[in-house]
PDB file of C-alpha atoms in Angstrom:
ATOM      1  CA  UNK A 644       0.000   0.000   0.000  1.00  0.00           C
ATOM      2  CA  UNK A 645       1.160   3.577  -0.999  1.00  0.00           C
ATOM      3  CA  UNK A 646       2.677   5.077   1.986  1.00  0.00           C
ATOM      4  CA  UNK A 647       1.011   8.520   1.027  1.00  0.00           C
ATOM      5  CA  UNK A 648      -2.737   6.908   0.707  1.00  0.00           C
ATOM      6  CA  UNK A 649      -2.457   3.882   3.377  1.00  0.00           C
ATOM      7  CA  UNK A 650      -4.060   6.524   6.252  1.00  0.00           C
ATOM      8  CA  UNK A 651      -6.960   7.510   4.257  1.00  0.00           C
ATOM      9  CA  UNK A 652      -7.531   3.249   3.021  1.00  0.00           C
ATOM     10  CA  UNK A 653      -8.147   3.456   6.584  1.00  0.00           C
ATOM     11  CA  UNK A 654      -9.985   6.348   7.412  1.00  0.00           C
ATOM     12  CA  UNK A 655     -12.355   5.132   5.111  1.00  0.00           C
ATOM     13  CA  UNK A 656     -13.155   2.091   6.633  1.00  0.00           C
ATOM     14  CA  UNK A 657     -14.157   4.027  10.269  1.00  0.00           C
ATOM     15  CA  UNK A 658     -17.000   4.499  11.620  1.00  0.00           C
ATOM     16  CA  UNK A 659     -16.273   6.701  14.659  1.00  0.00           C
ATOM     17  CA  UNK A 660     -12.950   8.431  15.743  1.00  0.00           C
ATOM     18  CA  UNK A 661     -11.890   9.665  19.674  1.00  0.00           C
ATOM     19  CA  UNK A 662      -9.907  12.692  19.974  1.00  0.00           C
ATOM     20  CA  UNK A 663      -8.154  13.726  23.342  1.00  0.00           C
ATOM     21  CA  UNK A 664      -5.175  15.646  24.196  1.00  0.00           C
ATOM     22  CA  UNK A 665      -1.804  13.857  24.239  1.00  0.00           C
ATOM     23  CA  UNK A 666      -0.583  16.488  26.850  1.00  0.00           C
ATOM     24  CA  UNK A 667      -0.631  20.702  26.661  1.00  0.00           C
ATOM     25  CA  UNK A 668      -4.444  20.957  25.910  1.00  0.00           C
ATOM     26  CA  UNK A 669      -6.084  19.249  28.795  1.00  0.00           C
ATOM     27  CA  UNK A 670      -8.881  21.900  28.433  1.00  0.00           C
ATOM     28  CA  UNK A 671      -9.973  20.816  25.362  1.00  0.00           C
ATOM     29  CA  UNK A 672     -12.791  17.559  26.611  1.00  0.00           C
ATOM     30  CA  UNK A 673     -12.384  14.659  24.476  1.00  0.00           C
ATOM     31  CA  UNK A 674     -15.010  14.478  21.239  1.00  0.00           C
ATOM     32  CA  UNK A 675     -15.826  11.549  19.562  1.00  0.00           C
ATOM     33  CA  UNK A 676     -17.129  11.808  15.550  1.00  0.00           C
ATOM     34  CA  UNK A 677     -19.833   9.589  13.998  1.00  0.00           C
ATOM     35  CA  UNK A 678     -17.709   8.919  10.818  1.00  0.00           C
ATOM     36  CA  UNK A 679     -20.702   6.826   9.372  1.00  0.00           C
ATOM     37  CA  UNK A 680     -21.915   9.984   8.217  1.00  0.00           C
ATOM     38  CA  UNK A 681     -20.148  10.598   4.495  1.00  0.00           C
ATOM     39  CA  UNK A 682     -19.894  14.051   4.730  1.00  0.00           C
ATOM     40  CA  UNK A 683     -18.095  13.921   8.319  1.00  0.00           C
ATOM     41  CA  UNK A 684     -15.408  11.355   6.471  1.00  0.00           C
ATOM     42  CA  UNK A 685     -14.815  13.232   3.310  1.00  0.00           C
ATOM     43  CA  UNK A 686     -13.859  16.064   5.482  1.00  0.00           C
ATOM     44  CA  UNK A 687     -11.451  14.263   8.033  1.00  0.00           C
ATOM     45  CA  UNK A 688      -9.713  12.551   5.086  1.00  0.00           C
ATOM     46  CA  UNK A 689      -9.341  15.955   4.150  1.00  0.00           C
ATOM     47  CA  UNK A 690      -7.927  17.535   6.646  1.00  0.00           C
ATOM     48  CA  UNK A 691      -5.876  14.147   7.431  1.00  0.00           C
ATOM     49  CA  UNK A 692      -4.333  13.924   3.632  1.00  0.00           C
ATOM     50  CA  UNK A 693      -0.695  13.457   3.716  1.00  0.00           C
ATOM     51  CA  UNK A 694       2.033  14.996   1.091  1.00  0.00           C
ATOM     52  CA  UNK A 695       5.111  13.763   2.215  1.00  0.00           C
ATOM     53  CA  UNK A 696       7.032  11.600   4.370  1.00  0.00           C
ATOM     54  CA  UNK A 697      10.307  13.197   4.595  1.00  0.00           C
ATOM     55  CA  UNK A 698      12.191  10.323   7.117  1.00  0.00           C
ATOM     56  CA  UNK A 699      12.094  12.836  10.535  1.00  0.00           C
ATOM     57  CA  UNK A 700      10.784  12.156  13.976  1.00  0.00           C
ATOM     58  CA  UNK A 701       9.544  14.844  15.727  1.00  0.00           C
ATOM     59  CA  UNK A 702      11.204  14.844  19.566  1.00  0.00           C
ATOM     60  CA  UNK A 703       8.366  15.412  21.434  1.00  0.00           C
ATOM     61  CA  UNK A 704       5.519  12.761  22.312  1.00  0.00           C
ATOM     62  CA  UNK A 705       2.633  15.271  20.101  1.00  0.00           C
ATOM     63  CA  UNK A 706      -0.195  17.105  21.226  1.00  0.00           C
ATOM     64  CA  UNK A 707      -3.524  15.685  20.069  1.00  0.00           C
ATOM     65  CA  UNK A 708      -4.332  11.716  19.639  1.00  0.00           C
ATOM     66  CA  UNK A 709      -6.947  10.272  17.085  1.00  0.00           C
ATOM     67  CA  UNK A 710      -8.217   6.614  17.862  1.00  0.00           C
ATOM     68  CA  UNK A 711      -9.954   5.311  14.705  1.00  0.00           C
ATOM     69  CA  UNK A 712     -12.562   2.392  15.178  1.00  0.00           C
ATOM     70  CA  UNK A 713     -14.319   0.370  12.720  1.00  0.00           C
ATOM     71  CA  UNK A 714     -17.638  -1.860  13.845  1.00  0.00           C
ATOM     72  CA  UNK A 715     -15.615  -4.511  15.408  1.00  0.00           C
ATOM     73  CA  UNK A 716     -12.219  -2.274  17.044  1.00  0.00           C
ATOM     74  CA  UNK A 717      -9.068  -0.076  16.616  1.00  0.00           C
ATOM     75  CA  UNK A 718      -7.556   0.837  13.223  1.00  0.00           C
ATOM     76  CA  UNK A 719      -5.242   3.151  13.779  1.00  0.00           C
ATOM     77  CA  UNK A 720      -3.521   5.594  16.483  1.00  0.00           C
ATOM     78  CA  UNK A 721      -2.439   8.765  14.727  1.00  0.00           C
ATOM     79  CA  UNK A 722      -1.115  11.651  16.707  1.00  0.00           C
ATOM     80  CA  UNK A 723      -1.025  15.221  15.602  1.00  0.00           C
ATOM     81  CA  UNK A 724       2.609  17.306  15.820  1.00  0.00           C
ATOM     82  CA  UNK A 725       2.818  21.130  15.947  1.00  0.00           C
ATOM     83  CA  UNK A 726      -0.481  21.465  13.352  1.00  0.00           C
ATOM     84  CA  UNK A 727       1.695  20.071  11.260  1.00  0.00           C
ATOM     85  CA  UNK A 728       2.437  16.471  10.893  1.00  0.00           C
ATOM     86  CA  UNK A 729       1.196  13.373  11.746  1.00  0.00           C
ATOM     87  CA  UNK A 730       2.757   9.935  13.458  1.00  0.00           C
ATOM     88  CA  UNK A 731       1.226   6.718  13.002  1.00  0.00           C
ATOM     89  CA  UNK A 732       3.003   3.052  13.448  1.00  0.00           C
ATOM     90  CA  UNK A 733       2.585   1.888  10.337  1.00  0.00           C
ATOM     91  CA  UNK A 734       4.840   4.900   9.083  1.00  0.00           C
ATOM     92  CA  UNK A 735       9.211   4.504   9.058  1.00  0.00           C
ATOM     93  CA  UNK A 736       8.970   8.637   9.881  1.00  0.00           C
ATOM     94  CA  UNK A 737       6.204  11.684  10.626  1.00  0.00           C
ATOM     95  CA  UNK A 738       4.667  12.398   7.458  1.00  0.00           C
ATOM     96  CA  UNK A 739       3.798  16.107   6.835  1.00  0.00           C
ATOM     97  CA  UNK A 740       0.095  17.067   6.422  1.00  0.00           C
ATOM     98  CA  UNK A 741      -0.885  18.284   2.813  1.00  0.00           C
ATOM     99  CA  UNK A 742      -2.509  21.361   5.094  1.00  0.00           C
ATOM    100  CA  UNK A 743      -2.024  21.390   8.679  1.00  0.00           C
ATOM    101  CA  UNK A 744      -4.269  24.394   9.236  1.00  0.00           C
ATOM    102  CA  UNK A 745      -7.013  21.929   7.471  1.00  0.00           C
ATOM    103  CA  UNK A 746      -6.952  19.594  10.267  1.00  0.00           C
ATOM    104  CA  UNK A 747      -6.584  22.395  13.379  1.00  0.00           C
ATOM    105  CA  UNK A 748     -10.044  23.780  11.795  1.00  0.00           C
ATOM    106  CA  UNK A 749     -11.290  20.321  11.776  1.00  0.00           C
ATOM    107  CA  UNK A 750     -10.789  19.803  15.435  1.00  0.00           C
ATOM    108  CA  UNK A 751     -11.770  23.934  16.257  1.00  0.00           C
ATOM    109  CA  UNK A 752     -15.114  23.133  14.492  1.00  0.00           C
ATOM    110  CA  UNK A 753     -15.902  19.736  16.542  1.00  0.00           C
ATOM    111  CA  UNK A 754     -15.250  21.612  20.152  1.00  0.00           C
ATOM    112  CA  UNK A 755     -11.442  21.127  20.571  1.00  0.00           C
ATOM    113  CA  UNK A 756     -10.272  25.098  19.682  1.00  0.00           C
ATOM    114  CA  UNK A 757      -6.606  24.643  21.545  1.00  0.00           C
ATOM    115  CA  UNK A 758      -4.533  23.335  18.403  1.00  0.00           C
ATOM    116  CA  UNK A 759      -5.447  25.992  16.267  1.00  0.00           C
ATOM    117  CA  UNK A 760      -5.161  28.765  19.442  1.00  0.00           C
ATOM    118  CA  UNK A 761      -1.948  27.618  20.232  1.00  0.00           C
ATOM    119  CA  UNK A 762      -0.854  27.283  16.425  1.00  0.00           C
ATOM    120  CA  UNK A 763      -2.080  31.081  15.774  1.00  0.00           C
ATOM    121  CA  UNK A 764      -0.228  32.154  18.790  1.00  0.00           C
ATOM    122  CA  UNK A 765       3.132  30.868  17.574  1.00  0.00           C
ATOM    123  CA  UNK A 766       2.749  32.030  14.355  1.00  0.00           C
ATOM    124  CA  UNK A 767       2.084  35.618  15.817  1.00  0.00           C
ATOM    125  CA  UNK A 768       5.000  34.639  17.772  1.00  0.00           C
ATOM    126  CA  UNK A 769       7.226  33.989  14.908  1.00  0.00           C
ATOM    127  CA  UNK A 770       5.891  36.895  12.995  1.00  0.00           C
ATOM    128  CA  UNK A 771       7.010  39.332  15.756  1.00  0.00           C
ATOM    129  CA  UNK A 772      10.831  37.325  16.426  1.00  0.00           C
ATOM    130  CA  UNK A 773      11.243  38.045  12.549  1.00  0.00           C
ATOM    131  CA  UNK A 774      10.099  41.884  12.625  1.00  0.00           C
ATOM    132  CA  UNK A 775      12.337  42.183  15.780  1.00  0.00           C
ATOM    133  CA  UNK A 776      14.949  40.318  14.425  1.00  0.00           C
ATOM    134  CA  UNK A 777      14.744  42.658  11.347  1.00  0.00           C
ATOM    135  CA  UNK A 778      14.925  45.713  13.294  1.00  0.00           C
ATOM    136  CA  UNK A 779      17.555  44.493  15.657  1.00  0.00           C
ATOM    137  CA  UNK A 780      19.600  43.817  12.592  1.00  0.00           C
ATOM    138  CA  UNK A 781      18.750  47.626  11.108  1.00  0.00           C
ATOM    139  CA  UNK A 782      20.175  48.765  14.701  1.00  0.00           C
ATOM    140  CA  UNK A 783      23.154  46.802  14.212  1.00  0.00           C
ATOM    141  CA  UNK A 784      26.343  49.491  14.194  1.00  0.00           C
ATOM    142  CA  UNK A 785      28.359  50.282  11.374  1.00  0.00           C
ATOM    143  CA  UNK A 786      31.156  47.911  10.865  1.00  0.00           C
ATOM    144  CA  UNK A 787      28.875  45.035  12.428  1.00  0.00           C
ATOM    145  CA  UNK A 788      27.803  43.319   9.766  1.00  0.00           C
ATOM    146  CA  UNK A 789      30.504  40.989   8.785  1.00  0.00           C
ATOM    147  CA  UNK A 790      29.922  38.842  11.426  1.00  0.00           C
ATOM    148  CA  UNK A 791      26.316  39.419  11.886  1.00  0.00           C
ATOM    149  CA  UNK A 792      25.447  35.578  11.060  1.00  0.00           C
ATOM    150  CA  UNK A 793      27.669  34.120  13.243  1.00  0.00           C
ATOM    151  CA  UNK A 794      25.680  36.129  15.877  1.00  0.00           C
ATOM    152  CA  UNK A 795      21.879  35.442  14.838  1.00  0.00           C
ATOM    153  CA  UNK A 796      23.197  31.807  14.602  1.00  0.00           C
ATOM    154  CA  UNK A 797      23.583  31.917  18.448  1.00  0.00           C
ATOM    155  CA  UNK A 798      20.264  32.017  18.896  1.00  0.00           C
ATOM    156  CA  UNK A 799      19.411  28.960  17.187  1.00  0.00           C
ATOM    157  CA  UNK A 800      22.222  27.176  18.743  1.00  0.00           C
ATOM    158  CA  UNK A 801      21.459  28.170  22.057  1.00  0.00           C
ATOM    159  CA  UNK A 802      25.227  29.149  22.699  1.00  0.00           C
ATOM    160  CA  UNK A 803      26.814  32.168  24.531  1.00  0.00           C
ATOM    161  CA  UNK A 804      29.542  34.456  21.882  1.00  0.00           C
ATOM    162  CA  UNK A 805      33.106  33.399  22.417  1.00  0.00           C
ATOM    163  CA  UNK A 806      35.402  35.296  23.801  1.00  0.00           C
ATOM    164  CA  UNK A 807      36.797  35.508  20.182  1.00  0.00           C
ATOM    165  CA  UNK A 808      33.362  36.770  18.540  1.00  0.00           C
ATOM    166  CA  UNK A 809      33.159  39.404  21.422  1.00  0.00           C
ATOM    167  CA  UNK A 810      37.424  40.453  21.211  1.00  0.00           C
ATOM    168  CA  UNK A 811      36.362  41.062  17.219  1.00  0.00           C
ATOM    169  CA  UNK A 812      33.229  43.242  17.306  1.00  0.00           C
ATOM    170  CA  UNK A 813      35.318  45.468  20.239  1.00  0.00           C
ATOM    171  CA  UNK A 814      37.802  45.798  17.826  1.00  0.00           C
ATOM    172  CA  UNK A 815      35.674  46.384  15.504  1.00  0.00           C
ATOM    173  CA  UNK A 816      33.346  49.245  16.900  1.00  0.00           C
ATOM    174  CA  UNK A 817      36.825  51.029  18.229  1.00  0.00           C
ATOM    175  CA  UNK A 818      37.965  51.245  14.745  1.00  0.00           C
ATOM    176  CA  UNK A 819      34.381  52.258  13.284  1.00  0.00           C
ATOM    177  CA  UNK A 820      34.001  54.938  16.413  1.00  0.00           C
ATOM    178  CA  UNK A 821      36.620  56.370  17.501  1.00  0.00           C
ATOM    179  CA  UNK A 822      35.088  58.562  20.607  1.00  0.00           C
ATOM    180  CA  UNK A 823      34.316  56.297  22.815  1.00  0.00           C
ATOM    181  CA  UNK A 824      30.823  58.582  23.169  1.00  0.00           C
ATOM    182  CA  UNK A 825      30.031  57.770  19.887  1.00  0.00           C
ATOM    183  CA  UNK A 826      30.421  54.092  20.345  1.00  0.00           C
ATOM    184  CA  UNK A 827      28.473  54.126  23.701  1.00  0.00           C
ATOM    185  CA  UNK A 828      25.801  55.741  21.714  1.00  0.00           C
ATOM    186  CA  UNK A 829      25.806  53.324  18.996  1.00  0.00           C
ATOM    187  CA  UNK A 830      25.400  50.540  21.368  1.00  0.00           C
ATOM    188  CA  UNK A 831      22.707  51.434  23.217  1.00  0.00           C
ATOM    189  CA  UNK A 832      20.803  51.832  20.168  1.00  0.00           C
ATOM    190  CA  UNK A 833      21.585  48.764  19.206  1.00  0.00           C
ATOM    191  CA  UNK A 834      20.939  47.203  23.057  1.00  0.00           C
ATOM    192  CA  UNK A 835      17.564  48.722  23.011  1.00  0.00           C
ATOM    193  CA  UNK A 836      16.314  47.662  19.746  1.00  0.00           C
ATOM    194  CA  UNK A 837      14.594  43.718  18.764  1.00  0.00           C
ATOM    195  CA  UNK A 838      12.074  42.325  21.815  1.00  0.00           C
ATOM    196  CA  UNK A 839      13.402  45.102  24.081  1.00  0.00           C
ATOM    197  CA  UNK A 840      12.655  42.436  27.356  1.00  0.00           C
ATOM    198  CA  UNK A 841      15.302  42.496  29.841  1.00  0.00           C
ATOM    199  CA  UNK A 842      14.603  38.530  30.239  1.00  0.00           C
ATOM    200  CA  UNK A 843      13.301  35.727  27.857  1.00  0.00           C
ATOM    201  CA  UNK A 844      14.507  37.934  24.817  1.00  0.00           C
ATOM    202  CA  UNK A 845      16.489  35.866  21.587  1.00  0.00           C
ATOM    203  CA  UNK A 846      20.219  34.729  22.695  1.00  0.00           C
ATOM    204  CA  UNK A 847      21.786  36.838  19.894  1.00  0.00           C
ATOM    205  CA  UNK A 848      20.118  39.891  21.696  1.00  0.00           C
ATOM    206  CA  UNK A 849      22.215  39.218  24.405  1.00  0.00           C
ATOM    207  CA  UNK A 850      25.475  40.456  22.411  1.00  0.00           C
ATOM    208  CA  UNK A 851      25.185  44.092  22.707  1.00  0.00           C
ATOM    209  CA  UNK A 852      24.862  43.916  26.354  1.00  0.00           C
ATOM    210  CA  UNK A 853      28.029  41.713  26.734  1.00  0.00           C
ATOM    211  CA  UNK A 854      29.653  44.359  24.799  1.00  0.00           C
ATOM    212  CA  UNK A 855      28.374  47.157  27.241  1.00  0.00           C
ATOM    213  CA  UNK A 856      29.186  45.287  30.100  1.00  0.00           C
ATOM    214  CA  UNK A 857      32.709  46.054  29.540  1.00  0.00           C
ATOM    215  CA  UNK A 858      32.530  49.477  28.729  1.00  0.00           C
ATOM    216  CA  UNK A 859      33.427  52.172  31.984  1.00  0.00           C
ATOM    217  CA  UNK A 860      30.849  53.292  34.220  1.00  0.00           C
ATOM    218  CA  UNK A 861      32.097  56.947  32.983  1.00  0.00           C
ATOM    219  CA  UNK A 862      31.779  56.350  29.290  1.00  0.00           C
ATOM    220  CA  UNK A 863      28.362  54.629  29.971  1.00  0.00           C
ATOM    221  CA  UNK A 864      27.448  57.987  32.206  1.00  0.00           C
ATOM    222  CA  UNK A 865      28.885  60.570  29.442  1.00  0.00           C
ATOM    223  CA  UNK A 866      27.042  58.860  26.674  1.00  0.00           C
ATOM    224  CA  UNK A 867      23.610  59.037  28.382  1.00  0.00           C
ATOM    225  CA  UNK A 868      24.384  62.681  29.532  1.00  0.00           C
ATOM    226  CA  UNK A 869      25.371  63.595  26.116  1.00  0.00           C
ATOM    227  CA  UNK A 870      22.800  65.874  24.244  1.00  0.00           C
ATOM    228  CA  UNK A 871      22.502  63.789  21.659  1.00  0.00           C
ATOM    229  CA  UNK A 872      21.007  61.005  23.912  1.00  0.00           C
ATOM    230  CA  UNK A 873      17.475  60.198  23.357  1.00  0.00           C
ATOM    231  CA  UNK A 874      14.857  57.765  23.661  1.00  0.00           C
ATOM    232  CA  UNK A 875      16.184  55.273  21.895  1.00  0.00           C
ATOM    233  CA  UNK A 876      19.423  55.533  23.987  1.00  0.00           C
ATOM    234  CA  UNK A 877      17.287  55.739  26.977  1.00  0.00           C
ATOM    235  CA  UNK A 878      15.882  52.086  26.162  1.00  0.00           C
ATOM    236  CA  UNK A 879      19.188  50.579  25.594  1.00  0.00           C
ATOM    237  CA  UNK A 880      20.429  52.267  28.746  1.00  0.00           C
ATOM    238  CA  UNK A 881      17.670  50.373  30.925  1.00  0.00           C
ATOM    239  CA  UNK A 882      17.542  46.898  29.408  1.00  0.00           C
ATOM    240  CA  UNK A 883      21.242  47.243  30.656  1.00  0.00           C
ATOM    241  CA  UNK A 884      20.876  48.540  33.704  1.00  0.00           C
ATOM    242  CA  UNK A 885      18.212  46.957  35.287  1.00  0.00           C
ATOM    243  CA  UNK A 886      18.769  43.642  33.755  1.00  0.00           C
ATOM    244  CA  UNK A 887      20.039  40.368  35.356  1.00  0.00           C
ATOM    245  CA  UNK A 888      24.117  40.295  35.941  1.00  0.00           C
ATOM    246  CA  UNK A 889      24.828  42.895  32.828  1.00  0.00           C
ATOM    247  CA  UNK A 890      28.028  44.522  35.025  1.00  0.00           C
ATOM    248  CA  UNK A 891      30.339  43.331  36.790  1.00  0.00           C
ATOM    249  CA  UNK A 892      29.459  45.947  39.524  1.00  0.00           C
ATOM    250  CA  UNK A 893      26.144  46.385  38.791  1.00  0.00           C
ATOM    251  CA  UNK A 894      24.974  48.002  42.072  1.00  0.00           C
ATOM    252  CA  UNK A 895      27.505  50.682  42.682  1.00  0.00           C
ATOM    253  CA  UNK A 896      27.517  51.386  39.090  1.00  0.00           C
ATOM    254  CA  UNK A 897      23.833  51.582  38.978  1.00  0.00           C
ATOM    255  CA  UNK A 898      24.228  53.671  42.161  1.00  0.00           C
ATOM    256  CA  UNK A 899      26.631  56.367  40.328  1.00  0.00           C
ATOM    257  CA  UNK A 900      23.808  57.568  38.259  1.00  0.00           C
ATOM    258  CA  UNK A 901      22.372  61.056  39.023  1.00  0.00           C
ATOM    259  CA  UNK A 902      19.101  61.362  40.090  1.00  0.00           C
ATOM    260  CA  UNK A 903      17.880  63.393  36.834  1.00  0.00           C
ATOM    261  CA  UNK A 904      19.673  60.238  34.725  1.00  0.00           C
ATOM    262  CA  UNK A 905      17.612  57.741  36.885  1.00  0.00           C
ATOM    263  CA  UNK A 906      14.658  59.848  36.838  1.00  0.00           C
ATOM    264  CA  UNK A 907      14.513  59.911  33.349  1.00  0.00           C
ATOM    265  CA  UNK A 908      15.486  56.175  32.504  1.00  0.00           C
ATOM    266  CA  UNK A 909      12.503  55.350  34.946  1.00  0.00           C
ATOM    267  CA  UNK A 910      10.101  57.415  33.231  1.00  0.00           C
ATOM    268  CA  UNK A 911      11.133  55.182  30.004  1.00  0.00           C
ATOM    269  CA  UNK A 912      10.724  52.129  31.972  1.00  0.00           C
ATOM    270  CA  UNK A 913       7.225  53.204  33.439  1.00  0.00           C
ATOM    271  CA  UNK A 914       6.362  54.314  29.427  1.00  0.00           C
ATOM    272  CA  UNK A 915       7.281  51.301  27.821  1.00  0.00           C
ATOM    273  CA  UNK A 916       4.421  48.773  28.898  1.00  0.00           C
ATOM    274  CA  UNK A 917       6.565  46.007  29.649  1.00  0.00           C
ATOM    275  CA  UNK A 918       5.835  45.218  33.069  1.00  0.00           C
ATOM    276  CA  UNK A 919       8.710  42.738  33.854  1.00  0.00           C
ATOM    277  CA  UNK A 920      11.084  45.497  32.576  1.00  0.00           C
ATOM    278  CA  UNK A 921       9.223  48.171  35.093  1.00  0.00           C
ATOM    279  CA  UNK A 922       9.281  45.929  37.742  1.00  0.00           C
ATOM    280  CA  UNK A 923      13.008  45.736  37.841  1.00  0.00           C
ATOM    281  CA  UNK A 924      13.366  49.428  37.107  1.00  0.00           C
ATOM    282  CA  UNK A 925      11.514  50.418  40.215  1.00  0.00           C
ATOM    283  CA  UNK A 926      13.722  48.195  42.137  1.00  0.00           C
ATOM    284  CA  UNK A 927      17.138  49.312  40.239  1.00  0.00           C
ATOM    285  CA  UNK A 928      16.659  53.272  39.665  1.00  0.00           C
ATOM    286  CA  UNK A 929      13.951  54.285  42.600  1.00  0.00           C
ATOM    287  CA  UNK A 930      15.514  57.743  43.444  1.00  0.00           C
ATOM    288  CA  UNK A 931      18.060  56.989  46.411  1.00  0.00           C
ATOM    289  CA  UNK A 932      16.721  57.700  49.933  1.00  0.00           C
ATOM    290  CA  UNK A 933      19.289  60.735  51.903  1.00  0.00           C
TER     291      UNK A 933
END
């Protein structure tokens, strides 16, 4: 039997199939579908059809089970991936639905909405790590962009930049801008643009910040005093700041601000809607008490 039609030889011999949650949508209740009914198994065969089976095995256990049944028992276990493909035994690897949204409406429109929730909400998720990852890129100072692969590459890697990667861009930005204001300037930008979080933000996000972390307290304070400091300085300034660990003496530099600086980097914090990153700026830059 084809390997590409063997599911739907089967799904047209059932007469009822049981859905329930493998694991992250225990709110969903389990539905059962009358499959006698031709319409009811046109459309699952449908939304079931397979266009590939590429010889990959998704890592994790899946998210939504179908038990088939004819009139006398099982058929077949199949269990959906991601919205995308499917697993079943008598496959040698996960075979990738013809149209994964297909099946996610399927289940939406017989009382089980959390696939297609959770699938909408990644790919809003996705959409917004590519515009951020776009505009952290655009932020990216002059000079940068020779090695700016090896650094988006962290983040799908999971690793921290080497020593190496973070000796070259300081090189780099020294050559590229001279006064060390300048360069201060240029990377805060460049810290404040992408997510903006302070925590949970892309790995490769992270760079900047190393880089700041080993710029002086007094170059950090004569940047952010400069006139030509502004509110895109201002966010770069508190993601560092207030973050987790980003100096090595975080506190008394943090402390060596005046109050106007922390005033106004507080105001940003309060302004920007992200309530993790206010949280931690009311702790970090609360005026000091006498």
């Amino acid at each position: 039997m084809d390997g590409m039609t063997a599911l739907d030889s089967v799904l047209q011999q059932a007469h009822v199939v049981q859905v329930n949650s493998v694991g992250r949508f225990k709110e969903d209740a389990e539905i059962r579908v009358d499959l006698s009914d031709p319409a009811q198994s046109v459309q699952l065969r449908a939304a079931m059809a397979v266009e590939s089976l590429p010889g990959f095995h998704c890592m994790c256990l899946g998210d939504i089970r179908f038990e088939v049944f004819d009139g006398s028992g099982g058929l077949a276990v199949v269990v959906l991936h991601h919205g995308a493909t499917l697993r079943w035994r008598q496959w040698e690897s996960d075979a990738v639905l013809t149209d994964g949204r297909l099946l996610l409406a399927w289940l939406d429109g017989h009382g089980m909405p959390g696939p297609m929730q959770q699938f909408e909400a990644d790919r809003l998720r996705a959409e917004e790590g590519t515009e951020g990852e776009r505009n952290w890129l655009a932020a990216m100072p002059a000079g940068l962009e020779g090695p700016a692969d090896r650094i988006l590459a962290l983040s799908r890697t999971g690793g921290m930049p080497s020593p190496e990667l973070l000796v070259e861009l300081t090189d780099q930005l020294h050559l590229t801008f001279p006064d060390p204001v300048e360069r201060v300037l240029a990377l805060l930008i460049w810290n404040g643009s992408g997510s903006g979080r302070c925590s949970g933000y892309p790995v490769h996000e992270g760079v900047p910040g190393e880089l700041l972390s080993r710029v002086p307290i007094a170059d950090l304070l004569a940047a952010l005093t400069d006139p030509r400091a502004e509110e895109q300085h201002n966010a770069g300034a508190v993601r560092h700041l207030v973050g987790w660990k980003t100096r090595p003496r975080q506190k008394r530099d943090v402390a060596r601000l005046p109050e106007p600086l922390r005033a106004r980097l507080l105001a940003h914090a309060r302004r920007s809607g992200d309530s993790d990153k206010q949280s931690r700026a009311e702790r970090w830059l609360a005026p000091l008490r006498a």
